[in-house]
PDB file of C-alpha atoms in Angstrom:
ATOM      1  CA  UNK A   1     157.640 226.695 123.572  1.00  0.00           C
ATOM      2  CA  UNK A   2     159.232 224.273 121.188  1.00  0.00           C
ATOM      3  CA  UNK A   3     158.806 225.049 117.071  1.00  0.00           C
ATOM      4  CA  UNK A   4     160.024 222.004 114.924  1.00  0.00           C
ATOM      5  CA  UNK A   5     160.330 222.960 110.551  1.00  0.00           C
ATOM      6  CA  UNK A   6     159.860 220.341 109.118  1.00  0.00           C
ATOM      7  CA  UNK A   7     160.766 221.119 105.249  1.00  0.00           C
ATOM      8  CA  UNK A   8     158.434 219.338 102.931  1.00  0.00           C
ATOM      9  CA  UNK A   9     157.792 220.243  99.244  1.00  0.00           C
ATOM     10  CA  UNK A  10     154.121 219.849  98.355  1.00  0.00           C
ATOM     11  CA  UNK A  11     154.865 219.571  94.360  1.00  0.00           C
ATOM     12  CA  UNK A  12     157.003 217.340  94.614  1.00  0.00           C
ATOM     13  CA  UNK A  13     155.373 213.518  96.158  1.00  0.00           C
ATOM     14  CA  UNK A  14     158.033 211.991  97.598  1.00  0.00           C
ATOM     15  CA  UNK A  15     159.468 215.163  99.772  1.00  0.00           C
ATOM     16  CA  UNK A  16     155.637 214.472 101.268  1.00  0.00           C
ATOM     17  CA  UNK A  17     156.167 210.878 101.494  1.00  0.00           C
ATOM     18  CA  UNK A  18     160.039 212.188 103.107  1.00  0.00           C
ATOM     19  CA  UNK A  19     158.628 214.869 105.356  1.00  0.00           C
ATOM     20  CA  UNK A  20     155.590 212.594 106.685  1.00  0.00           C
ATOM     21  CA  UNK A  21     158.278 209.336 107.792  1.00  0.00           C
ATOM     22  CA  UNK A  22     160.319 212.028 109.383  1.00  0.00           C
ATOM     23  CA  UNK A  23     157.718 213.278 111.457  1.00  0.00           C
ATOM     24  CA  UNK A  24     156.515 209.675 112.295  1.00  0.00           C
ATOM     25  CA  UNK A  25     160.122 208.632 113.292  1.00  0.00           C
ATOM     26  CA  UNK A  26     160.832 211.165 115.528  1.00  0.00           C
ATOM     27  CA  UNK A  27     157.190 210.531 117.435  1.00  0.00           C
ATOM     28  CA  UNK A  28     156.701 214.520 117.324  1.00  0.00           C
ATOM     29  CA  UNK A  29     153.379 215.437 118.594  1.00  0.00           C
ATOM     30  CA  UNK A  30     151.613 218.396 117.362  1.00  0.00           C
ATOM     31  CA  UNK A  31     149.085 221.013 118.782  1.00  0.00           C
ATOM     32  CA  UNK A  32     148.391 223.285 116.092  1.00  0.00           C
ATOM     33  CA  UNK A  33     148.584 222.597 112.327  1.00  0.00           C
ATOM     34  CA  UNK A  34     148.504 225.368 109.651  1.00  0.00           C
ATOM     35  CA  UNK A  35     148.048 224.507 106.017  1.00  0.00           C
ATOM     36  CA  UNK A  36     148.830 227.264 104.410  1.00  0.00           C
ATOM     37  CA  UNK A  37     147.465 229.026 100.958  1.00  0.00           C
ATOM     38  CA  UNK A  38     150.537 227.020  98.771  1.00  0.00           C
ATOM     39  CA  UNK A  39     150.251 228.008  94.988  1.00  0.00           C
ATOM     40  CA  UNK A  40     148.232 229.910  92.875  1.00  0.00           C
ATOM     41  CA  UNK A  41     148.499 230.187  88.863  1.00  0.00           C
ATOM     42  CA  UNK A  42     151.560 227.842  89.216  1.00  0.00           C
ATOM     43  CA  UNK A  43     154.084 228.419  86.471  1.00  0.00           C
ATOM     44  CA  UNK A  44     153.634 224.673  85.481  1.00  0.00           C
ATOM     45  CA  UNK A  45     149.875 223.162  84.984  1.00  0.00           C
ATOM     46  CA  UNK A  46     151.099 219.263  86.250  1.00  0.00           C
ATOM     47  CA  UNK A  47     153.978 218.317  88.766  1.00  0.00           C
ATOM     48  CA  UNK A  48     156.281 215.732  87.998  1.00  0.00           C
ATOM     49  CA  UNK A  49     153.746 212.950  89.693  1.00  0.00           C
ATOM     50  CA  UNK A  50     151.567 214.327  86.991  1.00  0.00           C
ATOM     51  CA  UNK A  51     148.590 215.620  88.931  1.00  0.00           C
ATOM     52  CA  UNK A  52     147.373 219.077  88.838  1.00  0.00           C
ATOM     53  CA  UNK A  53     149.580 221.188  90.646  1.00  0.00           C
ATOM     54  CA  UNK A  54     146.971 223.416  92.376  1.00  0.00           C
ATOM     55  CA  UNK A  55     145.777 220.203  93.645  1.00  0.00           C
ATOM     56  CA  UNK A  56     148.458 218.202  94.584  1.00  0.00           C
ATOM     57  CA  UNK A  57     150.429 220.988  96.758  1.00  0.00           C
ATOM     58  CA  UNK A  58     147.069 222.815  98.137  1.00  0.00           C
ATOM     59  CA  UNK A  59     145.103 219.478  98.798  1.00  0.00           C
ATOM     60  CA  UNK A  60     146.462 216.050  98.578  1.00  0.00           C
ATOM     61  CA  UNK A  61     149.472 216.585 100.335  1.00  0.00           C
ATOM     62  CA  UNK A  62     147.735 218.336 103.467  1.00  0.00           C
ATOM     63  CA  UNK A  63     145.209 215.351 103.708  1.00  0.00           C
ATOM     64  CA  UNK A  64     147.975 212.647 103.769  1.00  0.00           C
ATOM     65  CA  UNK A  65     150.037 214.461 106.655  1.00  0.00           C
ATOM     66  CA  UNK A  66     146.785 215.305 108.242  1.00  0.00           C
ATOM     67  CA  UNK A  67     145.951 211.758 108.393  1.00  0.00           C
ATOM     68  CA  UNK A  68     149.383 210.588 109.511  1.00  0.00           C
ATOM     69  CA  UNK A  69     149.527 213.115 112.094  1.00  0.00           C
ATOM     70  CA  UNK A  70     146.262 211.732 113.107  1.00  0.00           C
ATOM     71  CA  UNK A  71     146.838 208.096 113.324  1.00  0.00           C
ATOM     72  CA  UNK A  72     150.331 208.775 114.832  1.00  0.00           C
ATOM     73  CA  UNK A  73     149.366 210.913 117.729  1.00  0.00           C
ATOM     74  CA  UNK A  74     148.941 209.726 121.144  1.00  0.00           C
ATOM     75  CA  UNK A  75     145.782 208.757 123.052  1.00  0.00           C
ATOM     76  CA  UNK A  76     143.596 211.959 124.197  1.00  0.00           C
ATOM     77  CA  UNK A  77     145.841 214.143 122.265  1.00  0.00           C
ATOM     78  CA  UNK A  78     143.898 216.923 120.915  1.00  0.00           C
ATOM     79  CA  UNK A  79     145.008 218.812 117.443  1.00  0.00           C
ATOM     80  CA  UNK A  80     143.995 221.848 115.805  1.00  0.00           C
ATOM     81  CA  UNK A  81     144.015 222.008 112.132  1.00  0.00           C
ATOM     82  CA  UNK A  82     143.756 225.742 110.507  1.00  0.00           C
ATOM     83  CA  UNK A  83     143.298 225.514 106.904  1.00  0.00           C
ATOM     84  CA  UNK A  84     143.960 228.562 104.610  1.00  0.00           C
ATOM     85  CA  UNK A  85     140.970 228.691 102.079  1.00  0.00           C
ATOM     86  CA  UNK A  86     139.478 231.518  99.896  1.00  0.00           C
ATOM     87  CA  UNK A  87     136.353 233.043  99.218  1.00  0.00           C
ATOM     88  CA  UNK A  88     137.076 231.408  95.676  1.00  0.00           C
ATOM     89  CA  UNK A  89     135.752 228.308  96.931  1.00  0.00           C
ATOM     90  CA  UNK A  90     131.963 229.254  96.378  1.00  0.00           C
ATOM     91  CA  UNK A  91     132.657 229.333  92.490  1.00  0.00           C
ATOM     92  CA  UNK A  92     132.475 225.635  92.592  1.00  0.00           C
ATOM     93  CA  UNK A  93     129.355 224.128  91.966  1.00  0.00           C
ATOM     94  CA  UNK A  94     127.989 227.465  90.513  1.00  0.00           C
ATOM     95  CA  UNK A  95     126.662 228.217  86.992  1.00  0.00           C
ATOM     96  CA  UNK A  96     130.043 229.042  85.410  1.00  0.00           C
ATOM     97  CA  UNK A  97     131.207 227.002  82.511  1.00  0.00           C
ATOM     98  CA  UNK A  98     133.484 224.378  83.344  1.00  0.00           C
ATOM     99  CA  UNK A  99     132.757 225.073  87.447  1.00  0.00           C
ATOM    100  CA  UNK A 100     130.033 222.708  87.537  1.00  0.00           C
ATOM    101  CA  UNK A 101     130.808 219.992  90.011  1.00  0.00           C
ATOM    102  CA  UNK A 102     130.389 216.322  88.729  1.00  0.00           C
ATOM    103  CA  UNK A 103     127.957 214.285  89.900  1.00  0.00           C
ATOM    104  CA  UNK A 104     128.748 210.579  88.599  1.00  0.00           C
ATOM    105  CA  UNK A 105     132.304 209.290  90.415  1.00  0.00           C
ATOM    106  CA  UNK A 106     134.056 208.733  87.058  1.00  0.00           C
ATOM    107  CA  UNK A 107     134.194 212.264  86.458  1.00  0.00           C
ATOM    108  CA  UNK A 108     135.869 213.559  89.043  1.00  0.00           C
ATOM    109  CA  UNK A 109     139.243 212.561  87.793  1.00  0.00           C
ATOM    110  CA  UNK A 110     138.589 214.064  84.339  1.00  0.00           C
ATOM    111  CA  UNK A 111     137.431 217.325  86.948  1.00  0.00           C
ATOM    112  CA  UNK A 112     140.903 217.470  88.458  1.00  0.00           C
ATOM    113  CA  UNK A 113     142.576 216.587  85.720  1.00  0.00           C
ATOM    114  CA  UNK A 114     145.650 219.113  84.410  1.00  0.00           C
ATOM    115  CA  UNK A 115     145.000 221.491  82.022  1.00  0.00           C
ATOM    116  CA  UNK A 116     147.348 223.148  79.400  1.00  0.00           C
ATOM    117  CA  UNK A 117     147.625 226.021  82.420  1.00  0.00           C
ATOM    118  CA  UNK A 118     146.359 226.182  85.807  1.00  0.00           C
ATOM    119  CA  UNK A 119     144.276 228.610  86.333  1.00  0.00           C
ATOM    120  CA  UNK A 120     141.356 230.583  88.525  1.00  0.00           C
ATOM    121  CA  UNK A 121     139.448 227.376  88.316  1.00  0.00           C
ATOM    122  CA  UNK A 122     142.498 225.066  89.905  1.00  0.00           C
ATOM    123  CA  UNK A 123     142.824 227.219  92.527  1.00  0.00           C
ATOM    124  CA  UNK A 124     139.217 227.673  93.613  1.00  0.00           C
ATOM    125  CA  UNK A 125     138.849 223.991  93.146  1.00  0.00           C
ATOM    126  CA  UNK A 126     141.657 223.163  95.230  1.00  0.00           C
ATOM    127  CA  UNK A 127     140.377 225.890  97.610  1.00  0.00           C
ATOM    128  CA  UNK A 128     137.119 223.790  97.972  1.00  0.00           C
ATOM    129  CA  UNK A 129     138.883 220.717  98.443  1.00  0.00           C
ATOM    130  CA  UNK A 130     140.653 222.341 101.684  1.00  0.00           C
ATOM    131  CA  UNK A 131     137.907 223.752 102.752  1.00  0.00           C
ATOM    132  CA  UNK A 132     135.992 220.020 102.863  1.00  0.00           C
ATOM    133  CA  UNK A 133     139.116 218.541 104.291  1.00  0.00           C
ATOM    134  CA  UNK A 134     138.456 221.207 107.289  1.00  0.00           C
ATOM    135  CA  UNK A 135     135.103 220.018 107.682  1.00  0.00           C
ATOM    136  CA  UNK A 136     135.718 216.340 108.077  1.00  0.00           C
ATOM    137  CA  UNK A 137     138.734 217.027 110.418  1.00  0.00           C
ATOM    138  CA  UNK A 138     136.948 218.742 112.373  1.00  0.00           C
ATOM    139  CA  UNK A 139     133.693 216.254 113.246  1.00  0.00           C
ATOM    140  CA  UNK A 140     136.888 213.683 114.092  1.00  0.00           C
ATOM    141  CA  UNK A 141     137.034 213.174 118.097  1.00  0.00           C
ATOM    142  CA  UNK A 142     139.828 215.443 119.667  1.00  0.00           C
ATOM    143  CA  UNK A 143     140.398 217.503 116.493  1.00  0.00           C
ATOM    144  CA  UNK A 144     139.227 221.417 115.823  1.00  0.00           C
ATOM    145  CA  UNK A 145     139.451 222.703 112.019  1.00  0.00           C
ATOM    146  CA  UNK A 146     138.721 225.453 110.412  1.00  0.00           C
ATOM    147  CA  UNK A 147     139.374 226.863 107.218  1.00  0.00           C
ATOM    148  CA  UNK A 148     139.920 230.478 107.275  1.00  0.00           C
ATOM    149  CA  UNK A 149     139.763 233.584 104.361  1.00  0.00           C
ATOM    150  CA  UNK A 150     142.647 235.626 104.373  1.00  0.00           C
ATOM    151  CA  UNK A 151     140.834 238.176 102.934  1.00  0.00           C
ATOM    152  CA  UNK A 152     142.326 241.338 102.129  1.00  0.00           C
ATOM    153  CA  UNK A 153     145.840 240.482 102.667  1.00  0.00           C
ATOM    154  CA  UNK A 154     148.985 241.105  99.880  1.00  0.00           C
ATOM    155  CA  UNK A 155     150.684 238.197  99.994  1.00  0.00           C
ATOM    156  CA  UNK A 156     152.861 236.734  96.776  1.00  0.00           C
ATOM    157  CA  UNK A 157     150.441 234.193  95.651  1.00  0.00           C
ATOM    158  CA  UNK A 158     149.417 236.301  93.299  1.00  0.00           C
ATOM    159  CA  UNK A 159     152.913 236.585  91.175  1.00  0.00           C
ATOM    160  CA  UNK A 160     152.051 233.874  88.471  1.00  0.00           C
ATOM    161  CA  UNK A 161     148.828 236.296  87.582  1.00  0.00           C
ATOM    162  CA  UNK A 162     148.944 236.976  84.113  1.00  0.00           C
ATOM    163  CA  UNK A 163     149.977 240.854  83.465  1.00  0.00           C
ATOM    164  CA  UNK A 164     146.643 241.823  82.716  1.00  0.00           C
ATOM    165  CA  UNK A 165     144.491 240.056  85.695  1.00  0.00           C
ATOM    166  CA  UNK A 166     147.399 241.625  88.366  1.00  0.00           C
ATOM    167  CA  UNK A 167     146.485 244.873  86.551  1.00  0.00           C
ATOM    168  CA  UNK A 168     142.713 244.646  87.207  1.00  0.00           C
ATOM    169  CA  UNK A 169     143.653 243.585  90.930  1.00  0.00           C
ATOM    170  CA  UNK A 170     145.719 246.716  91.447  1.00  0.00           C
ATOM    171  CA  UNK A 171     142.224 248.350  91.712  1.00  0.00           C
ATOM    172  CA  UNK A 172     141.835 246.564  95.028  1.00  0.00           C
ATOM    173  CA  UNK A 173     145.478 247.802  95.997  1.00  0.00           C
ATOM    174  CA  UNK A 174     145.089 250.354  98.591  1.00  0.00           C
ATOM    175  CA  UNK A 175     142.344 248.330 100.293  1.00  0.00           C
ATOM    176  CA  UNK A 176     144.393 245.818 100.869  1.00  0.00           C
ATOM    177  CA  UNK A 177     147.174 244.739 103.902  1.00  0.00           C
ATOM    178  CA  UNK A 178     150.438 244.380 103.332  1.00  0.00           C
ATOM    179  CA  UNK A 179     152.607 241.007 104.416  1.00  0.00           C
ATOM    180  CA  UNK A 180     155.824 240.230 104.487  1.00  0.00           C
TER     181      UNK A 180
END
């Protein structure tokens, strides 16, 4: 079993841009694809590209490598795409204020727009997002997606939390596993 790293930084564009010509130059092939979780409550609302940073390093940079990967891989080569979502996800489009899903085009740029700080909303948005990006990948010919809950699993994603929201979680604590 070979395992290639390739190091890319999803906030920042052009370590994308970097990591996705690396990966095309050296005509790697891959099997199995994991996009992980990323970011949640990032300390800053915008990267340096100056889109949302929820978005940009839990989305946009997992559909451009997905799509290289795609048009770069060889004939009859089958991949499988795992996509790391959230129950989250199912706030969007709901009755909450400001969760409401646009309907006209022009709008959804205003939508995903930064905000003085990311918050619940960027993250569940961005969890969406993934979770649509697993659904077209997988009705592509020779490709398998899924997006997948973590569920109850302590992981660090968490550490931006304001003090008082990682206070109400500790209420969850002992129901949930440990990683890492």
């Amino acid at each position: 079993v070979t395992v290639d790293v390739i190091h890319i930084d999803f906030s920042i564009w052009s370590s994308v841009l970097d990591g996705v010509d690396d990966i095309n130059q050296s005509k790697r092939t891959f099997d199995i694809v994991i996009f992980n979780a990323g970011t949640m409550f990032p300390e800053v609302s915008k990267t340096t590209d100056g889109i949302e940073t929820c978005l940009q390093v839990n989305v946009l940079g997992h559909m451009y490598l997905a799509d290289a990967l795609l048009k770069n891989r060889p004939p009859n080569h089958n991949i499988h795409f795992v996509c790391v979502s959230s129950t989250l996800f199912k706030l969007c489009g709901t009755s909450w204020p400001g969760w409401k899903l646009p309907k006209d085009g022009a709008a959804w740029a205003d939508f995903f727009a930064p905000k003085a700080k990311s918050g619940w909303r960027a993250y569940a948005l961005s969890k969406f997002a993934i979770t649509l990006l697993a659904s077209q990948l997988d009705g592509v010919e020779g490709v398998t997606a899924v997006a997948v809950n973590p569920g109850n699993t302590m992981t660090n994603v968490t550490k931006n939390l304001p003090q008082r929201q990682r206070k109400f979680l500790t209420v969850f604590k002992k129901s949930l596993i440990t990683v890492g």
